[in-house]
Amino acid sequence: MAELLKPFGPQYGFGLYVHWPYCSKICPYCDFNVYAAKTRSHEPLLKAISEDIRIHRPRMPEHGALDTVYLGGGTPSLLQPGEIAGLLETASETFGIKPGAEITLEANPNDIMRADLRGLKAAGINRLSIGVQSLRDNALAFLGRDHDAVSARAAVKRALHVFSNVSIDFIYARPSQSIDEWGDELTDALALGAPHLSLYELTIEQRTAFGKAVERGEILPMDPDAQADLYELTQTITTSAGLPAYEVSNHAAGQQFQSRHNLTYWKGGDWIGVGPGAHGRVSVGGKRYASEAERRPEAYIANVLALGSGWGGASTLYPLDIARELIAMGLRPIGGIAVERIESLSQQPLPRDRIEAFVAEGWVRFDGQILSLTPSGWLLADAITAQLAP
């Protein structure tokens, strides 16, 4: 009954997401809020982000200490250990950070090779997420990365020497990639020994450099059926290697290596989003709010100084909006979601006939309480969600 009365909020996790928007190089597939790093001072933006964290405290009197902190981007590994330590100190002084909290830093391989990894660990980082993307030089060149396969392997090895919790990202289903090529590359990726893999099919967004190349006919995206074949191969190889999927695109060597911060998103928890373009979801007084910070760094800094916030306000999410978001996110992890949580918000039952049809197809599991996708259902996650959402 407690879950029914509280279908969303910090009881499902409470995190802080810090968006660092600068990159040494903008990748042609990237649709995130990023900007060229160039030679600029970090200090004004760091100060604004720290102040934005502090500003959230009086708005959220019901929230305790943070379960997770995630520094993403962009490329937050461009920051120095002392700068990261300052942000984490602000978070700790403002909200508190629970003992054993997961604190993640996204990093590029070249930054890992240059970084003071022990300094990062001393600053409070205990999990690294490395954007390897491929172990093939021709693919890395296509993806616009500034590292090669040798440095990628060396970076993962160096990271694992200091951190036990390391995740590596890969992009597959690239144009003309064969099933054998991906199978060999994935086997090489698993051999690196990282306990977490995030494996994403290449998605080409319209406003990216790749999107424009597709419009010009310079790139032909992979056929969906071929993508599905690669996805199924991915599940077979990773499961055999002891890193089964615990979410549509994420694989872990055990529960202790699953991304607790991302699980907060998927389970309907709360997170504060600070930094240019950062999104957040916070629950106060039984209501849920969505926030989105100003995208341009200069505008973000100005908002913090002038308005007392990076976003200047939050929009209220209505129960039906929350219910739709819960089912879209809650079906992604293997544990699924309690149907009561969705129905208590939407005030209408989920369509049992459709659920039964999806169960018969082998796409969905339903025990009368928990609704979840099977590995086959993950391939159709968006379509299934669209048909079940209230």
Coordinates of C-alpha atoms in Angstrom, one line a residue:
M1 CA 0.0 0.0 0.0
A2 CA 2.9 2.4 0.7
E3 CA 4.0 2.1 -2.9
L4 CA 0.5 2.8 -4.1
L5 CA 0.2 5.9 -1.9
K6 CA 3.6 7.2 -3.1
P7 CA 4.0 6.2 -6.8
F8 CA 6.9 8.6 -7.4
G9 CA 9.5 10.5 -5.4
P10 CA 12.8 10.1 -3.5
Q11 CA 11.9 6.8 -2.0
Y12 CA 12.8 5.4 -5.5
G13 CA 16.1 7.2 -5.4
F14 CA 17.4 10.8 -5.0
G15 CA 20.2 12.0 -7.2
L16 CA 22.1 15.0 -8.4
Y17 CA 22.9 15.4 -12.1
V18 CA 25.6 17.9 -13.0
H19 CA 25.9 18.8 -16.7
W20 CA 29.3 20.1 -17.9
P21 CA 28.6 21.3 -21.4
Y22 CA 32.1 21.7 -22.9
C23 CA 33.9 19.2 -25.1
S24 CA 37.3 19.3 -26.8
K25 CA 35.6 18.0 -30.0
I26 CA 31.9 17.8 -30.9
C27 CA 31.0 14.4 -32.3
P28 CA 28.8 14.3 -35.4
Y29 CA 26.2 12.0 -33.8
C30 CA 25.8 14.1 -30.6
D31 CA 22.5 15.7 -29.9
F32 CA 23.3 16.8 -26.3
N33 CA 23.7 20.4 -25.2
V34 CA 27.5 20.7 -25.8
Y35 CA 29.9 23.5 -26.8
A36 CA 33.5 23.6 -27.9
A37 CA 35.8 23.9 -24.8
K38 CA 38.3 26.3 -26.4
T39 CA 40.4 28.2 -23.8
R40 CA 38.0 29.5 -21.2
S41 CA 37.9 29.8 -17.5
H42 CA 35.9 27.2 -15.7
E43 CA 35.4 29.4 -12.6
P44 CA 32.2 31.3 -13.6
L45 CA 30.2 28.2 -14.5
L46 CA 31.5 26.2 -11.5
K47 CA 30.4 29.0 -9.2
A48 CA 27.0 29.1 -10.9
I49 CA 26.5 25.3 -10.6
S50 CA 27.5 25.4 -7.0
E51 CA 25.0 28.2 -6.2
D52 CA 22.3 26.4 -8.2
I53 CA 22.8 23.3 -5.9
R54 CA 22.4 25.5 -2.8
I55 CA 19.3 27.2 -4.1
H56 CA 17.5 23.9 -4.4
R57 CA 17.8 23.1 -0.6
P58 CA 15.0 25.3 0.7
R59 CA 12.7 24.2 -2.1
M60 CA 13.0 20.5 -1.1
P61 CA 12.6 20.3 2.7
E62 CA 11.4 16.7 2.5
H63 CA 14.5 15.3 0.9
G64 CA 17.4 13.8 2.8
A65 CA 20.9 13.0 1.6
L66 CA 21.8 12.1 -2.0
D67 CA 21.9 8.5 -3.1
T68 CA 23.9 9.3 -6.3
V69 CA 25.8 12.1 -8.0
Y70 CA 26.4 12.0 -11.8
L71 CA 28.7 14.3 -13.6
G72 CA 27.8 14.1 -17.3
G73 CA 28.0 16.2 -20.4
G74 CA 29.7 17.2 -22.5
T75 CA 33.0 16.1 -21.1
P76 CA 33.3 16.6 -17.3
S77 CA 36.6 14.8 -17.3
L78 CA 38.0 18.1 -18.6
L79 CA 37.6 19.3 -15.0
Q80 CA 40.5 19.0 -12.5
P81 CA 40.1 16.9 -9.4
G82 CA 40.0 20.0 -7.2
E83 CA 37.2 21.5 -9.2
I84 CA 35.2 18.2 -8.9
A85 CA 35.9 18.0 -5.2
G86 CA 34.5 21.6 -4.9
L87 CA 31.2 20.6 -6.5
L88 CA 30.9 17.5 -4.4
E89 CA 31.7 19.4 -1.3
T90 CA 28.9 21.8 -2.1
A91 CA 26.5 18.9 -2.6
S92 CA 27.6 17.3 0.6
E93 CA 27.2 20.5 2.6
T94 CA 23.8 21.3 1.1
F95 CA 22.0 18.0 1.0
G96 CA 24.4 15.5 2.4
I97 CA 25.8 12.5 0.4
K98 CA 25.0 9.1 1.9
P99 CA 27.8 6.8 2.8
G100 CA 28.4 4.4 -0.1
A101 CA 26.7 6.7 -2.6
E102 CA 27.4 6.1 -6.2
I103 CA 29.4 9.1 -7.7
T104 CA 30.0 8.8 -11.4
L105 CA 32.2 10.8 -13.8
E106 CA 31.8 10.6 -17.5
A107 CA 35.2 10.6 -19.3
N108 CA 36.8 10.2 -22.7
P109 CA 39.8 7.8 -23.2
N110 CA 42.3 10.5 -23.9
D111 CA 41.3 12.3 -20.7
I112 CA 41.7 9.1 -18.7
M113 CA 45.2 8.7 -20.0
R114 CA 46.1 12.3 -18.9
A115 CA 44.1 12.4 -15.7
D116 CA 45.1 12.2 -12.1
L117 CA 42.9 9.1 -11.4
R118 CA 43.9 8.8 -7.8
G119 CA 43.2 12.5 -7.4
L120 CA 39.7 11.9 -8.9
K121 CA 39.2 9.1 -6.4
A122 CA 40.3 11.2 -3.5
A123 CA 37.9 13.9 -4.7
G124 CA 35.0 11.5 -4.2
I125 CA 34.5 9.8 -7.6
N126 CA 34.0 6.1 -7.3
R127 CA 32.6 5.2 -10.7
L128 CA 33.9 6.0 -14.2
S129 CA 31.9 5.9 -17.4
I130 CA 34.2 5.9 -20.4
G131 CA 33.1 6.9 -23.9
V132 CA 35.0 4.3 -25.9
Q133 CA 32.3 3.9 -28.6
S134 CA 34.4 1.5 -30.7
L135 CA 37.5 -0.6 -30.7
R136 CA 38.0 -0.2 -34.5
D137 CA 40.0 2.7 -35.8
N138 CA 37.9 3.2 -39.0
A139 CA 34.7 3.3 -36.9
L140 CA 36.2 5.8 -34.5
A141 CA 37.2 8.0 -37.4
F142 CA 33.6 7.8 -38.7
L143 CA 32.2 8.6 -35.3
G144 CA 34.5 11.7 -35.1
R145 CA 36.3 10.5 -32.0
D146 CA 39.7 11.9 -31.0
H147 CA 41.2 8.6 -29.8
D148 CA 42.2 5.4 -31.4
A149 CA 41.6 1.8 -30.4
V150 CA 45.0 1.4 -28.8
S151 CA 44.4 4.4 -26.5
A152 CA 40.9 3.2 -25.7
R153 CA 42.2 -0.2 -24.5
A154 CA 44.9 1.5 -22.5
A155 CA 42.4 3.9 -20.9
V156 CA 40.1 1.2 -19.7
K157 CA 43.1 -0.8 -18.4
R158 CA 44.4 2.3 -16.6
A159 CA 40.9 3.1 -15.1
L160 CA 40.4 -0.4 -13.8
H161 CA 43.8 -0.2 -12.0
V162 CA 42.3 2.5 -9.8
F163 CA 38.5 2.0 -10.0
S164 CA 36.7 -1.2 -9.5
N165 CA 33.4 0.2 -10.9
V166 CA 34.0 1.2 -14.5
S167 CA 31.5 1.4 -17.3
I168 CA 32.3 1.6 -21.0
D169 CA 30.0 3.0 -23.8
F170 CA 29.9 1.6 -27.3
I171 CA 27.9 2.6 -30.4
Y172 CA 26.9 -0.2 -32.8
A173 CA 24.5 -0.7 -35.7
R174 CA 26.7 1.7 -37.7
P175 CA 26.1 1.9 -41.4
S176 CA 27.2 -1.3 -43.2
Q177 CA 28.4 -3.0 -40.0
S178 CA 28.0 -6.7 -40.4
I179 CA 26.8 -9.1 -37.7
D180 CA 30.2 -10.8 -37.6
E181 CA 32.1 -7.5 -37.3
W182 CA 29.9 -6.5 -34.3
G183 CA 30.2 -9.9 -32.7
D184 CA 34.0 -9.8 -32.9
E185 CA 34.1 -6.2 -31.6
L186 CA 31.7 -6.9 -28.7
T187 CA 33.8 -9.9 -27.7
D188 CA 36.9 -7.7 -27.7
A189 CA 35.0 -5.1 -25.5
L190 CA 34.0 -7.8 -23.0
A191 CA 37.7 -8.9 -22.8
L192 CA 38.6 -5.5 -21.4
G193 CA 37.1 -6.6 -18.1
A194 CA 34.9 -3.6 -17.3
P195 CA 32.0 -4.8 -15.1
H196 CA 29.4 -2.5 -16.9
L197 CA 28.7 -2.0 -20.6
S198 CA 26.3 0.6 -22.1
L199 CA 25.7 -0.6 -25.7
Y200 CA 23.7 1.9 -27.9
E201 CA 22.5 1.4 -31.4
L202 CA 23.5 4.4 -33.5
T203 CA 20.6 6.9 -33.5
I204 CA 20.8 9.7 -36.1
E205 CA 19.1 12.9 -34.9
Q206 CA 18.0 15.4 -37.5
R207 CA 19.9 18.4 -36.2
T208 CA 23.3 16.7 -35.8
A209 CA 26.0 16.6 -38.5
F210 CA 25.1 12.9 -39.2
G211 CA 21.4 14.0 -39.6
K212 CA 22.4 16.5 -42.2
A213 CA 24.6 14.0 -43.9
V214 CA 21.6 11.6 -44.2
E215 CA 19.5 14.4 -45.7
R216 CA 22.3 14.9 -48.3
G217 CA 22.3 11.1 -49.0
E218 CA 25.9 10.7 -47.8
I219 CA 25.0 8.3 -45.0
L220 CA 22.5 5.4 -45.2
P221 CA 21.3 4.3 -41.7
M222 CA 21.2 0.6 -41.0
D223 CA 18.0 -1.2 -41.9
P224 CA 15.8 -1.8 -38.7
D225 CA 15.7 -5.6 -39.3
A226 CA 19.5 -5.7 -39.5
Q227 CA 19.6 -3.6 -36.3
A228 CA 17.3 -6.1 -34.6
D229 CA 19.7 -8.9 -35.6
L230 CA 22.6 -7.1 -34.0
Y231 CA 20.6 -6.4 -30.8
E232 CA 19.7 -10.1 -30.4
L233 CA 23.3 -11.1 -31.0
T234 CA 24.3 -8.5 -28.3
Q235 CA 22.0 -10.2 -25.8
T236 CA 23.4 -13.6 -26.5
I237 CA 27.1 -12.7 -26.3
T238 CA 26.8 -10.5 -23.2
T239 CA 24.7 -13.1 -21.3
S240 CA 27.2 -15.8 -22.1
A241 CA 30.0 -13.6 -20.9
G242 CA 28.2 -12.9 -17.5
L243 CA 27.1 -9.4 -18.3
P244 CA 23.4 -9.8 -19.0
A245 CA 21.2 -6.8 -19.8
Y246 CA 19.4 -5.3 -16.8
E247 CA 17.9 -2.6 -19.0
V248 CA 17.3 -2.1 -22.7
S249 CA 20.9 -1.0 -23.4
N250 CA 22.8 -1.6 -20.2
H251 CA 24.7 -4.7 -19.0
A252 CA 26.3 -5.5 -15.7
A253 CA 28.4 -8.2 -14.1
G254 CA 26.1 -8.1 -11.0
Q255 CA 23.7 -5.9 -9.2
Q256 CA 26.5 -4.0 -7.4
F257 CA 27.6 -2.7 -10.8
Q258 CA 24.2 -1.6 -12.1
S259 CA 24.0 2.2 -12.6
R260 CA 22.1 3.3 -9.5
H261 CA 21.8 6.9 -10.8
N262 CA 20.1 5.7 -14.0
L263 CA 17.9 3.4 -12.0
T264 CA 16.6 6.5 -10.2
Y265 CA 15.4 7.8 -13.6
W266 CA 13.9 4.5 -14.6
K267 CA 12.2 3.8 -11.3
G268 CA 10.5 7.3 -11.0
G269 CA 12.8 8.7 -8.3
D270 CA 13.9 12.3 -7.9
W271 CA 16.9 14.1 -9.2
I272 CA 18.1 17.7 -9.3
G273 CA 19.5 18.8 -12.7
V274 CA 22.1 21.6 -12.6
G275 CA 24.3 23.0 -15.3
P276 CA 23.4 24.3 -18.8
G277 CA 20.5 22.4 -20.3
A278 CA 20.2 19.9 -17.4
H279 CA 16.8 18.3 -16.8
G280 CA 15.4 17.4 -13.3
R281 CA 12.4 15.8 -11.7
V282 CA 11.6 16.7 -8.1
S283 CA 8.7 15.9 -5.9
V284 CA 7.5 18.3 -3.2
G285 CA 4.3 18.2 -1.2
G286 CA 2.8 15.3 -3.2
K287 CA 3.4 17.1 -6.5
R288 CA 6.0 16.4 -9.1
Y289 CA 7.9 19.1 -11.0
A290 CA 10.0 19.1 -14.2
S291 CA 12.9 21.5 -14.6
E292 CA 15.1 22.4 -17.5
A293 CA 18.0 24.8 -17.2
E294 CA 18.9 27.4 -19.7
R295 CA 20.9 25.8 -22.4
R296 CA 23.5 28.5 -23.2
P297 CA 26.2 28.6 -20.5
E298 CA 26.1 32.4 -20.4
A299 CA 22.3 32.5 -20.0
Y300 CA 22.5 29.8 -17.3
I301 CA 25.1 31.8 -15.3
A302 CA 23.0 35.0 -15.7
N303 CA 19.8 33.2 -14.5
V304 CA 21.6 31.9 -11.4
L305 CA 22.8 35.4 -10.6
A306 CA 19.7 37.3 -11.5
L307 CA 16.8 34.9 -10.8
G308 CA 18.4 32.7 -8.1
S309 CA 18.1 29.6 -10.3
G310 CA 19.6 28.1 -13.5
W311 CA 16.0 27.5 -14.8
G312 CA 13.9 30.2 -13.1
G313 CA 11.0 28.0 -12.5
A314 CA 9.6 24.5 -12.9
S315 CA 6.6 23.1 -14.6
T316 CA 4.0 21.0 -12.7
L317 CA 3.5 17.5 -14.1
Y318 CA -0.1 16.4 -14.0
P319 CA -0.9 12.9 -12.8
L320 CA -1.5 11.6 -16.3
D321 CA 1.8 13.0 -17.5
I322 CA 3.5 11.3 -14.5
A323 CA 1.8 8.0 -15.3
R324 CA 2.9 8.0 -18.9
E325 CA 6.5 8.9 -17.9
L326 CA 6.5 6.1 -15.3
I327 CA 5.5 3.4 -17.7
A328 CA 7.9 4.6 -20.5
M329 CA 10.8 4.6 -18.0
G330 CA 9.7 1.8 -15.7
L331 CA 9.5 -0.8 -18.5
R332 CA 13.1 -0.3 -19.4
P333 CA 14.8 -2.1 -16.5
I334 CA 14.4 -5.8 -16.1
G335 CA 12.5 -5.5 -12.9
G336 CA 9.7 -3.7 -14.6
I337 CA 7.1 -1.6 -12.7
A338 CA 4.1 -2.1 -10.4
V339 CA 0.9 -1.5 -12.4
E340 CA -0.7 0.0 -9.3
R341 CA 1.7 2.9 -9.4
I342 CA 0.5 3.8 -12.9
E343 CA -3.1 3.2 -12.3
S344 CA -3.2 5.2 -9.1
L345 CA -2.1 8.2 -11.0
S346 CA -4.1 7.8 -14.2
Q347 CA -7.2 6.6 -12.4
Q348 CA -7.8 4.1 -15.2
P349 CA -6.8 0.5 -15.7
L350 CA -4.1 -0.5 -18.1
P351 CA -5.6 -2.4 -21.1
R352 CA -5.5 -6.0 -19.8
D353 CA -6.4 -7.4 -23.3
R354 CA -3.3 -5.8 -24.8
I355 CA -1.1 -6.9 -21.9
E356 CA -2.4 -10.5 -22.4
A357 CA -1.7 -10.3 -26.2
F358 CA 1.9 -9.1 -25.5
V359 CA 2.4 -11.9 -23.0
A360 CA 1.2 -14.4 -25.6
E361 CA 3.7 -13.0 -28.1
G362 CA 6.5 -13.4 -25.5
W363 CA 7.2 -9.7 -25.3
V364 CA 5.8 -8.9 -21.8
R365 CA 5.7 -10.6 -18.4
F366 CA 2.9 -9.9 -16.0
D367 CA 2.2 -11.6 -12.7
G368 CA -0.8 -9.6 -11.8
Q369 CA 1.3 -6.8 -10.1
I370 CA 4.6 -6.3 -11.9
L371 CA 4.7 -5.5 -15.6
S372 CA 8.0 -6.0 -17.4
L373 CA 9.5 -6.5 -20.9
T374 CA 11.2 -9.7 -22.0
P375 CA 14.4 -9.5 -24.0
S376 CA 12.3 -9.8 -27.1
G377 CA 10.0 -7.1 -25.9
W378 CA 13.0 -4.7 -25.4
L379 CA 13.3 -4.6 -29.2
L380 CA 9.7 -3.2 -29.3
A381 CA 9.9 -1.1 -26.1
D382 CA 8.7 2.2 -27.7
A383 CA 5.8 0.5 -29.6
I384 CA 4.7 -1.5 -26.6
T385 CA 4.8 1.5 -24.3
A386 CA 2.7 3.6 -26.8
Q387 CA 0.0 0.9 -26.8
L388 CA -0.1 0.5 -23.0
A389 CA 0.3 4.1 -21.8
P390 CA -2.9 5.7 -20.3

